[in-house]
Short mmCIF file of C-alpha atoms and ligand atoms in Angstrom, two decimals:
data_model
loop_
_atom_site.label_atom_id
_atom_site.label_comp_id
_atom_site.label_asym_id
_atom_site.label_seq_id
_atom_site.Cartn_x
_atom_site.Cartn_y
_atom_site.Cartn_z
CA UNK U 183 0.00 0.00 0.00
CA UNK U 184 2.47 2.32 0.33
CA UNK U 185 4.53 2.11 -2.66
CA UNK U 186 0.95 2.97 -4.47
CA UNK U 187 0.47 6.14 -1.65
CA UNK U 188 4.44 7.17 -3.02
CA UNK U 189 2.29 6.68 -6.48
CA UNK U 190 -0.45 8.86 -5.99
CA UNK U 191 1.89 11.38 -4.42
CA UNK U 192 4.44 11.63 -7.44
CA UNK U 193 1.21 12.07 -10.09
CA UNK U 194 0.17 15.20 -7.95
CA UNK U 195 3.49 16.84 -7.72
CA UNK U 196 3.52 16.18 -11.70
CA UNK U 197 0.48 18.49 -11.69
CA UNK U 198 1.64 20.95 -9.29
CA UNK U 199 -0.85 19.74 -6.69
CA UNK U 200 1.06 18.18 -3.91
CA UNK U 201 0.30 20.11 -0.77
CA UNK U 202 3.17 20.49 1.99
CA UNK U 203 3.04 21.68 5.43
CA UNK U 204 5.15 24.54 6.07
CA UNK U 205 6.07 25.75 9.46
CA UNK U 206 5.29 29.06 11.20
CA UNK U 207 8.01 29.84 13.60
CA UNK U 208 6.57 33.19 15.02
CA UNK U 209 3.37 35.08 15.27
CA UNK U 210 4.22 38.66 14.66
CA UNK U 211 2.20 41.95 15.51
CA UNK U 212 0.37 43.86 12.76
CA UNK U 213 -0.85 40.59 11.14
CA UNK U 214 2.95 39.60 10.12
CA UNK U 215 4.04 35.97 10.55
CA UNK U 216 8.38 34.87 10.19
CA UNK U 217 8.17 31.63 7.75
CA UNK U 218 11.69 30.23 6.96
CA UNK U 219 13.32 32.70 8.78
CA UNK U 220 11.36 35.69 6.72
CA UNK U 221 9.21 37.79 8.12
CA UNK U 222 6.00 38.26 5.75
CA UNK U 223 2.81 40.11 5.60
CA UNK U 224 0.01 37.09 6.33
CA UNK U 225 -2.59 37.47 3.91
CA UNK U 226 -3.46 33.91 4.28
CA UNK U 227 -5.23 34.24 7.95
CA UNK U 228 -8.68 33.80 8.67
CA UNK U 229 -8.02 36.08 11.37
CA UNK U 230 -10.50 38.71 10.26
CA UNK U 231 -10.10 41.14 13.49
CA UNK U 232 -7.11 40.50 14.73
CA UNK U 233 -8.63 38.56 17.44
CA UNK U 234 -6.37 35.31 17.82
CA UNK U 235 -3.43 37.94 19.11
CA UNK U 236 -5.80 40.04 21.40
CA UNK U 237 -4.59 40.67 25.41
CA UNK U 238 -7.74 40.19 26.25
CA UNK U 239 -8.67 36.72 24.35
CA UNK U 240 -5.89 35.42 26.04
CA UNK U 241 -5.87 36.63 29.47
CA UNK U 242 -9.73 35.03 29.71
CA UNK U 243 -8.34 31.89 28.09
CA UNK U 244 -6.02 31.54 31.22
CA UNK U 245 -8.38 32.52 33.47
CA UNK U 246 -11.05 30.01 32.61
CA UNK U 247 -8.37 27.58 32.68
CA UNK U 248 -7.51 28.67 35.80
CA UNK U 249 -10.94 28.37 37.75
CA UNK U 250 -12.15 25.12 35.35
CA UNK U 251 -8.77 22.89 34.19
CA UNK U 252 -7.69 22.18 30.59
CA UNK U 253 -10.11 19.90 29.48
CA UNK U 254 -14.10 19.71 30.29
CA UNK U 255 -13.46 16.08 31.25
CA UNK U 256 -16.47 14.45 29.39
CA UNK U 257 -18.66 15.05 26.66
CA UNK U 258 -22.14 17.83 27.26
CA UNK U 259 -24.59 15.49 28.18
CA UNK U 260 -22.46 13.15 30.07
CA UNK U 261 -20.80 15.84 32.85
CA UNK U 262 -18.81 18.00 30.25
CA UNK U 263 -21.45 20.93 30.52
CA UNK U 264 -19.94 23.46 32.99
CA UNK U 265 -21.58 26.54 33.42
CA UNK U 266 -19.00 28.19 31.42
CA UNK U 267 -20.52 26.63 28.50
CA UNK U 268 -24.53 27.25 29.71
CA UNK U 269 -23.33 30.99 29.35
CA UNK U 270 -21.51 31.13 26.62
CA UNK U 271 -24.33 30.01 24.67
CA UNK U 272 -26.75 32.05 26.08
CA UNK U 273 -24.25 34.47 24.71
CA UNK U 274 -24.10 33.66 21.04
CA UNK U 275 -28.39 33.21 21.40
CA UNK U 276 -28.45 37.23 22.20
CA UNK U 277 -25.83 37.59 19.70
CA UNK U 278 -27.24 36.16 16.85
CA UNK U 279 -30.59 37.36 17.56
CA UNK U 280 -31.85 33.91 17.80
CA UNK U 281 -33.63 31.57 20.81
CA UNK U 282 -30.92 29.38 21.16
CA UNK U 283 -27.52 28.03 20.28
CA UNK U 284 -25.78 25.04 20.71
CA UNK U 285 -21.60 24.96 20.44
CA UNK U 286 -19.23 22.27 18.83
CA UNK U 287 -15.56 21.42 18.69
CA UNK U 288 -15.37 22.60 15.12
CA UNK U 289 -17.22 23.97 12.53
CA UNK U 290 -16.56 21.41 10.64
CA UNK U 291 -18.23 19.45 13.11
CA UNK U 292 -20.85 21.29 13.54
CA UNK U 293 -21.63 21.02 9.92
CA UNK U 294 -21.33 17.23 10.44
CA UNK U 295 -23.60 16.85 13.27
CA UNK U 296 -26.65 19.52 12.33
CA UNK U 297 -26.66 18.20 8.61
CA UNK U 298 -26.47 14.52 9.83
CA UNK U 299 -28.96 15.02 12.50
CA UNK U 300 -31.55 16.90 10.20
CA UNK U 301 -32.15 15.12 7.58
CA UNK U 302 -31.34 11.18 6.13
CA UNK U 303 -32.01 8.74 3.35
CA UNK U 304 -35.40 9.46 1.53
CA UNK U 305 -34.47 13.49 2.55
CA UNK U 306 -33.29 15.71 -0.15
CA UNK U 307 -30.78 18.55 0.34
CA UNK U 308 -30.12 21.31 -2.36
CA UNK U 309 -26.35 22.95 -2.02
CA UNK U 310 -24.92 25.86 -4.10
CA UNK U 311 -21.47 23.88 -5.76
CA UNK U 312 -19.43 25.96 -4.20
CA UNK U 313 -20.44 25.14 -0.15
CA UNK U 314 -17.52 24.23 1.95
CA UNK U 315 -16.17 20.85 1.92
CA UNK U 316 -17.77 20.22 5.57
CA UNK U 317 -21.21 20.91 4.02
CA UNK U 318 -20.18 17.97 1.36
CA UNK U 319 -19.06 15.59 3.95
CA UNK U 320 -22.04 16.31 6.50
CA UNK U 321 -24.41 15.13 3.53
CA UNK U 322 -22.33 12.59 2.52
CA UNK U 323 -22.53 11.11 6.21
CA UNK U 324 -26.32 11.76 6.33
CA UNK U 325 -27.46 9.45 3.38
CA UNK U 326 -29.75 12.15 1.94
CA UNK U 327 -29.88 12.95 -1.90
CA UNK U 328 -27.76 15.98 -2.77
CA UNK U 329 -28.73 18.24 -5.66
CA UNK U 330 -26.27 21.06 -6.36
CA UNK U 331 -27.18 23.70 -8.20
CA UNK U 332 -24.52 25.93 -10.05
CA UNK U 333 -22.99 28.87 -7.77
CA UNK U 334 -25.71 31.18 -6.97
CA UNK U 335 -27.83 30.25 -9.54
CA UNK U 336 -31.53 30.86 -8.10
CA UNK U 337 -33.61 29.70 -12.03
CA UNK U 338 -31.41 26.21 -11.45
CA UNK U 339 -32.98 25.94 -8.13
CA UNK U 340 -36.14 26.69 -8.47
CA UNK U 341 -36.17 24.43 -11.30
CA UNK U 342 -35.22 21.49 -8.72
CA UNK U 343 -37.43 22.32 -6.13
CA UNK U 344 -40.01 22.39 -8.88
CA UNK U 345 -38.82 18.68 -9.82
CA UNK U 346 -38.64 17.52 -6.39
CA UNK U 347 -42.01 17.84 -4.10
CA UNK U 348 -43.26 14.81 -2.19
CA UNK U 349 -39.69 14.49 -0.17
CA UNK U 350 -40.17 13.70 3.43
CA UNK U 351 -37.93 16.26 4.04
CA UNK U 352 -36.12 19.24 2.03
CA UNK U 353 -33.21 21.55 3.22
CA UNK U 354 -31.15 23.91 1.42
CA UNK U 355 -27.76 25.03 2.33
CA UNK U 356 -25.12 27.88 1.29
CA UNK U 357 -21.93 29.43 2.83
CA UNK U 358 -23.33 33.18 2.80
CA UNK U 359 -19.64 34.08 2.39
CA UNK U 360 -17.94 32.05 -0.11
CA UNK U 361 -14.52 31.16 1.18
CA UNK U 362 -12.58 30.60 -1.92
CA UNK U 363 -14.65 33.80 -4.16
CA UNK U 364 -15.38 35.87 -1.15
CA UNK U 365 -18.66 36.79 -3.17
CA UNK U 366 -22.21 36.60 -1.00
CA UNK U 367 -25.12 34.02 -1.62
CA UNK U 368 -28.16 35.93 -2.57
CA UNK U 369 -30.05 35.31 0.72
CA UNK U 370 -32.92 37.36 0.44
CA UNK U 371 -33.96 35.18 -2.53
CA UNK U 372 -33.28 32.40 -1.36
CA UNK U 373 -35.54 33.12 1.52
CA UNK U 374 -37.91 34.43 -0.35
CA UNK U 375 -37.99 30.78 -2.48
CA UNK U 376 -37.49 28.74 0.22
CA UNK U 377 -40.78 30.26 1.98
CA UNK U 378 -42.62 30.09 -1.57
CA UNK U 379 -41.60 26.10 -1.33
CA UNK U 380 -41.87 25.21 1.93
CA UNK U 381 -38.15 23.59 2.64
CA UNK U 382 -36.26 24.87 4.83
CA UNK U 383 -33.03 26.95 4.75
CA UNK U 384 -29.37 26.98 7.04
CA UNK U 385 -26.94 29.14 6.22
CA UNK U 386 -23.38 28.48 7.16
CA UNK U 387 -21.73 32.24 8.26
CA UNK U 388 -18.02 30.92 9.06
CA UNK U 389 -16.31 34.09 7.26
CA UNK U 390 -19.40 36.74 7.81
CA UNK U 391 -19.81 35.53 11.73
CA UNK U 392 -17.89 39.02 13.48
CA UNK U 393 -17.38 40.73 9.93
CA UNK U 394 -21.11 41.49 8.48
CA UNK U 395 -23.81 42.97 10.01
CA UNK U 396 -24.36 46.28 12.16
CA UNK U 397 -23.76 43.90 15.32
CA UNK U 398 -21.40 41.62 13.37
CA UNK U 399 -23.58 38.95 13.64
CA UNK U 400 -23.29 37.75 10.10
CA UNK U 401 -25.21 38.42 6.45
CA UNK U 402 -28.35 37.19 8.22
CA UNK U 403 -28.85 39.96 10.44
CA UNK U 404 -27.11 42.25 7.77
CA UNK U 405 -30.27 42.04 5.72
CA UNK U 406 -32.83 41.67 8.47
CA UNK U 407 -33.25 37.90 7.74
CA UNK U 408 -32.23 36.50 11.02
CA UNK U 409 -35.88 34.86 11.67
CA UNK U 410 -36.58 33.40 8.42
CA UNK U 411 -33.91 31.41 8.40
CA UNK U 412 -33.77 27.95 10.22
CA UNK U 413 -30.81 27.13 10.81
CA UNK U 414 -27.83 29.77 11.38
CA UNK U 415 -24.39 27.63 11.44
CA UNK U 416 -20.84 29.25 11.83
CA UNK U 417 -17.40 29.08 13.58
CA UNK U 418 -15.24 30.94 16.53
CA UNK U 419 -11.91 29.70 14.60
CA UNK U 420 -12.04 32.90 12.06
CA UNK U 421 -12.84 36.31 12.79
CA UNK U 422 -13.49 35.08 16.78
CA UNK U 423 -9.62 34.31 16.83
CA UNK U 424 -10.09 30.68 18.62
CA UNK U 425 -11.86 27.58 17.95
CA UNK U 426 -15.09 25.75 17.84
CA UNK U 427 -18.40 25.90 16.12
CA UNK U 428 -21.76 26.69 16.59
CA UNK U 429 -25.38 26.52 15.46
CA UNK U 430 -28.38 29.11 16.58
CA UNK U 431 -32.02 28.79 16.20
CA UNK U 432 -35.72 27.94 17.30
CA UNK U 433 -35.22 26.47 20.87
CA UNK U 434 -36.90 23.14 19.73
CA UNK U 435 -34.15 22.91 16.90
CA UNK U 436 -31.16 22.68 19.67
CA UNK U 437 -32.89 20.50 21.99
CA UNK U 438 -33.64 17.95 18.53
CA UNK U 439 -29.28 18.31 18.09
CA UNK U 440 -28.67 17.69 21.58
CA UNK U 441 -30.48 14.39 21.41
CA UNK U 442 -29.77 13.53 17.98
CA UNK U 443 -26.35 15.32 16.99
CA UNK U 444 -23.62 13.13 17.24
CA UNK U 445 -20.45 14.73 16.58
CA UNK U 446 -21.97 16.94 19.71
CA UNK U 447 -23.15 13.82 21.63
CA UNK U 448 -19.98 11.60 21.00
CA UNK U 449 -17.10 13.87 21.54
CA UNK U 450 -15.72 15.76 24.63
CA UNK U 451 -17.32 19.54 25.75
CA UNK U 452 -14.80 22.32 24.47
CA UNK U 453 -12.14 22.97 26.81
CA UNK U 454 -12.40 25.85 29.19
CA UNK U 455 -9.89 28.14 27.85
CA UNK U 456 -11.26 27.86 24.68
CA UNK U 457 -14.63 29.13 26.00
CA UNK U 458 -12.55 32.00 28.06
CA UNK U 459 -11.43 32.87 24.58
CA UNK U 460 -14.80 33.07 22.66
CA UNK U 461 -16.92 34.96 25.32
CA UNK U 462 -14.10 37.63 25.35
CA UNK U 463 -14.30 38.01 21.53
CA UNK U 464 -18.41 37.96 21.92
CA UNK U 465 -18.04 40.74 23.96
CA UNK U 466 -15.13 42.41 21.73
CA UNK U 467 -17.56 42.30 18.88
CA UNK U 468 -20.59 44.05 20.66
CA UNK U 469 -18.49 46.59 21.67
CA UNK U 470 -15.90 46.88 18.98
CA UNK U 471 -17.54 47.76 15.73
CA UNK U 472 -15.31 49.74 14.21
CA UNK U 473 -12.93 46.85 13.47
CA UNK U 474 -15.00 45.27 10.89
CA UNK U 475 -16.04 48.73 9.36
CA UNK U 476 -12.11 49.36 9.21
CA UNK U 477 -11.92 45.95 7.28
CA UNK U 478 -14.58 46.18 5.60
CA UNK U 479 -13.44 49.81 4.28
CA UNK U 480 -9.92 48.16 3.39
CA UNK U 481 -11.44 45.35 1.72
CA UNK U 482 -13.30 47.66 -0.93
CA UNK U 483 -9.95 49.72 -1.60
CA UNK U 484 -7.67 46.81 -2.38
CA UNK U 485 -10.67 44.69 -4.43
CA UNK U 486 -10.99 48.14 -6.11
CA UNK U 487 -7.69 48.69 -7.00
CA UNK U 488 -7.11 45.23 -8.16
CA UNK U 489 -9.98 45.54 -10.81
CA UNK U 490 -8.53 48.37 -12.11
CA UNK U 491 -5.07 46.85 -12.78
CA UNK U 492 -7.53 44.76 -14.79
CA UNK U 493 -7.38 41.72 -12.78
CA UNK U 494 -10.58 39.34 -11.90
CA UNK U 495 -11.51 39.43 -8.37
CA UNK U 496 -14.47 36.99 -9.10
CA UNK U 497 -17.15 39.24 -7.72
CA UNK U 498 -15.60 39.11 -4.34
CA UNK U 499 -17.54 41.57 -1.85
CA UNK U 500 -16.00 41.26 1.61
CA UNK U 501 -12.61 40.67 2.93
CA UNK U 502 -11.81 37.34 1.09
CA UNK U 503 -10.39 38.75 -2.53
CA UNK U 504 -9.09 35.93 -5.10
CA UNK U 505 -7.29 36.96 -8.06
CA UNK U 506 -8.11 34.46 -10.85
CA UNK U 507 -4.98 32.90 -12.50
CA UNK U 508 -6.46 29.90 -14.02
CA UNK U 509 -3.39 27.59 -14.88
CA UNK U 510 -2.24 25.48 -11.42
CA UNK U 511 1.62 26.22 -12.26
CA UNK U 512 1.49 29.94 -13.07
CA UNK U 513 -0.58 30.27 -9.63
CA UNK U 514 2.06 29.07 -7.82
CA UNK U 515 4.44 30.88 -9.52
CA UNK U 516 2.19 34.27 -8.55
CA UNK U 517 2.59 32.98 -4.94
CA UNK U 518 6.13 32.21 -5.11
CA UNK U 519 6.92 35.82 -6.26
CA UNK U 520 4.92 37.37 -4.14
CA UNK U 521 6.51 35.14 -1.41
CA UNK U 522 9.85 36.80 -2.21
CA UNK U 523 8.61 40.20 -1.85
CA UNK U 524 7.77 39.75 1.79
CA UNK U 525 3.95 38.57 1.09
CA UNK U 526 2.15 35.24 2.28
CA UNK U 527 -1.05 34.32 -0.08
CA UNK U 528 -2.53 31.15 -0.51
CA UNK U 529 -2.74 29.47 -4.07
CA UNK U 530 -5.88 27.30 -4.31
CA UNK U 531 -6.01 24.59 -6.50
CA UNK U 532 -8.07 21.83 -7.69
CA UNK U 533 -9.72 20.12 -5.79
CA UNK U 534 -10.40 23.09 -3.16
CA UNK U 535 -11.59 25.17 -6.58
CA UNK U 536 -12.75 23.30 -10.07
CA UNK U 537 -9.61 22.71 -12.86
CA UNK U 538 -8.77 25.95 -14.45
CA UNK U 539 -10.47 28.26 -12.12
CA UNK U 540 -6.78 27.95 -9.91
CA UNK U 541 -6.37 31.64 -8.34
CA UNK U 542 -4.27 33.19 -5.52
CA UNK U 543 -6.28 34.09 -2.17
CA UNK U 544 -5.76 37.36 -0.02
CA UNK U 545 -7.33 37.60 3.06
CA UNK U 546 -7.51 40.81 4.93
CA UNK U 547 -7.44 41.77 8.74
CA UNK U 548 -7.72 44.66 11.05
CA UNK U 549 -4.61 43.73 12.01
CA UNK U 550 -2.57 44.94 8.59
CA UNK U 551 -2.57 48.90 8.66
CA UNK U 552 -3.61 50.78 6.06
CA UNK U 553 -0.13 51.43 4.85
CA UNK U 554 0.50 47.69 5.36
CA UNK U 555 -2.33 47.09 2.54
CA UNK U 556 -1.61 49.81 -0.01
CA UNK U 557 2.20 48.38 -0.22
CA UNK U 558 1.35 44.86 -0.74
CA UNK U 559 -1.84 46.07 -3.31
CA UNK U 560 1.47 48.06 -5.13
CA UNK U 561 3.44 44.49 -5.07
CA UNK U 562 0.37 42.46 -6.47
CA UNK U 563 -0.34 44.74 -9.18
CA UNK U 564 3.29 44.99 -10.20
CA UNK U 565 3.58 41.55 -9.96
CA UNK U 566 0.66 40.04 -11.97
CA UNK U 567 2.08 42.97 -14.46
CA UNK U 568 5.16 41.11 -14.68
CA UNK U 569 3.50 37.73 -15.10
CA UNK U 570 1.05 39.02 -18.10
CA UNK U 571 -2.12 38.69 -16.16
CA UNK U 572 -4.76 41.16 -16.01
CA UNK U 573 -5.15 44.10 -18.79
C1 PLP Z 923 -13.73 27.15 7.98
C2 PLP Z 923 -15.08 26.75 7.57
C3 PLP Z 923 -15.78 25.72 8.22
C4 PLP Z 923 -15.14 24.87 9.28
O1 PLP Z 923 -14.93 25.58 10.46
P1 PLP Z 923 -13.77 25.14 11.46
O2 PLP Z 923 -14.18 25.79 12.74
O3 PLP Z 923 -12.49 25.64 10.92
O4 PLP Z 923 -13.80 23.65 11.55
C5 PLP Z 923 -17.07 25.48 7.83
N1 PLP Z 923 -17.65 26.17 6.84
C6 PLP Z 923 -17.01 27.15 6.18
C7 PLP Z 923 -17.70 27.89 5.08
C8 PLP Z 923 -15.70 27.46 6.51
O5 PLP Z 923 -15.05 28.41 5.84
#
């Protein structure tokens, strides 16, 4: 077996797809990492507000291990639910303007269990192509019938839903932030088609959960939308700067995933400093807003000035901004060069984006300053000028 896994491994590095882990040696301020002994300008972070770093994140994080231990000990409804965890949900109910919310040790997880738990063989669940891979694999594990419908494409799913009545049970999902376009699902039609069909609708805010929204509560409550949605699913690991994952609703919805959620069920409670670390960013998003507006702002400027060098942002519209290269090699060529010049940026290829949509990734913070931004925007530009992309 593993002379054929040495196989598999030499075909992808033919196609400039074998992945590598590469070691950070140091967390810098102002959203700066030192990789290989250079110091470079992350742009690769999902740390939207400059949370992860934050005094305050991690003085609660030792505090809360200091009163309740590392680990919770056991899993919720065994004796893993400390009263740490009763109020930090109660938190991210008020938060996301919803009755209730339950927490698990990922996202990815989270998508797992709710998906899993909601609906099963002889149920029918209708995803936008371009969901994360966690939405994939929580279907996958459920048994019910995908249909995918082309990326943002409302006549394709009407046209299933049309095709489709008589289902025991019908669900549609989206990312409302697209993590590899950084471009927003049209929720306000889909609510509006969801309600004309009767099926039901969760939303999965992982990149918009701190960033959108006048209380940064995501693109729900950015359009008003919060209570005709079902199911509101996102994660503490991005903008929230630590880890775990979470799902708000109708009370009866949580107490169904408590009973009936496994990934929650079958794995230990979220550690204690973990939780010291989310309810401190909670409260650093109520009362910080003017970190995502400063991100937000930033965002526009460098998408803006990247489309007039004449390069394809992909309809990004928030702080995720992909520059389309196409060809897998010449992407990680961009990457390299821009490596050299003191920037990190991800290249995404196939599979995590379809063959010969391959594209570097730039993610901003509120940790890069404004100067910080409009240096590396100079470097990109000059750089994809160099390569021949853009006009
Ligand atoms: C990152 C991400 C997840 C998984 O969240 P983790 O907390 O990192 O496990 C789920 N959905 C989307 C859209 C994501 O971007």
């Amino acid at each position: 077996m593993l002379e054929q896994l040495s196989q598999e491994l030499a075909v992808l590095e033919s196609q400039a797809l074998r992945r590598r882990l590469q070691v950070l040696e140091e967390v810098l301020p102002g959203g700066r990492v030192r990789l290989g002994g250079q110091v470079l300008l992350n742009l690769s972070s999902n740390d939207y507000l400059g949370l992860a770093q934050d005094p305050r994140l991690i003085k609660a994080a030792q505090a809360a291990a200091a009163r309740w231990g590392t680990g919770a000990g056991a899993s919720r409804l065994v004796v893993g639910h400390l009263a740490l965890h009763e109020a930090v949900e109660a938190h991210l109910a008020a938060f996301k303007g919803t009755e209730a919310a339950v927490i698990f040790s990922t996202g990815y997880m989270a998508n797992l269990g709710v998906i899993s738990a909601l609906v099963g063989p002889g149920d029918m669940v209708f995803g936008d192509k371009l969901n994360h891979a966690s939405i994939y694999d929580g279907i996958k594990l459920s048994g019910a019938q995908l249909l995918r419908f082309p990326h943002r494409d409302l006549t394709r799913l009407e046209d299933l839903l049309q095709k489709s009545p008589g289902h025991r049970r019908r669900l549609i999902i989206t990312d409302s932030v697209f993590s590899v376009d950084g471009d927003l699902a049209p929720l306000a039609e889909l609510v509006a088609l969801k309600e004309r069909y009767g099926v039901a609708l969760m939303i999965d805010e992982a990149h918009a959960t701190g960033v959108l929204g006048p209380r940064g509560a995501g693109l729900a409550e950015a359009l008003g939308l919060t209570d005709r949605v079902e199911i509101h699913m996102g994660t503490f690991s991005k903008a929230l700067g630590s880890l775990g994952g979470y799902v708000a609703g109708d009370r009866r919805l949580i107490d169904y995933l408590h009973n009936r959620a496994r990934s929650f069920i079958y794995s230990t409670a979220l550690a204690p400093p973990v939780l010291g670390a989310i309810e401190a960013a909670l409260s650093i998003v109520a009362r910080e807003p003017q970190r995502r507006a400063y991100l937000l702002e930033e965002s526009e400027k460098f998408r803006w000035g990247l489309m007039s060098a004449g390069l394809d942002t992909l309809g990004s519209e928030t702080q995720i901004v992909p520059v389309l290269v196409r060809d897998n090699g010449r992407t990680l060529e961009f990457a390299a060069l821009l490596r050299q010049q003191g920037l990190m940026a991800v290249a995404l290829r196939p599979p995590t984006v379809p063959p010969g949509r391959a594209r570097v990734r730039f993610s901003l913070s509120a940790a890069h300053a404004r100067e910080d931004l409009r240096r590396a925007l100079d470097t990109i530009i000059s750089t994809a000028r160099q390569m021949g992309l853009g006009g």
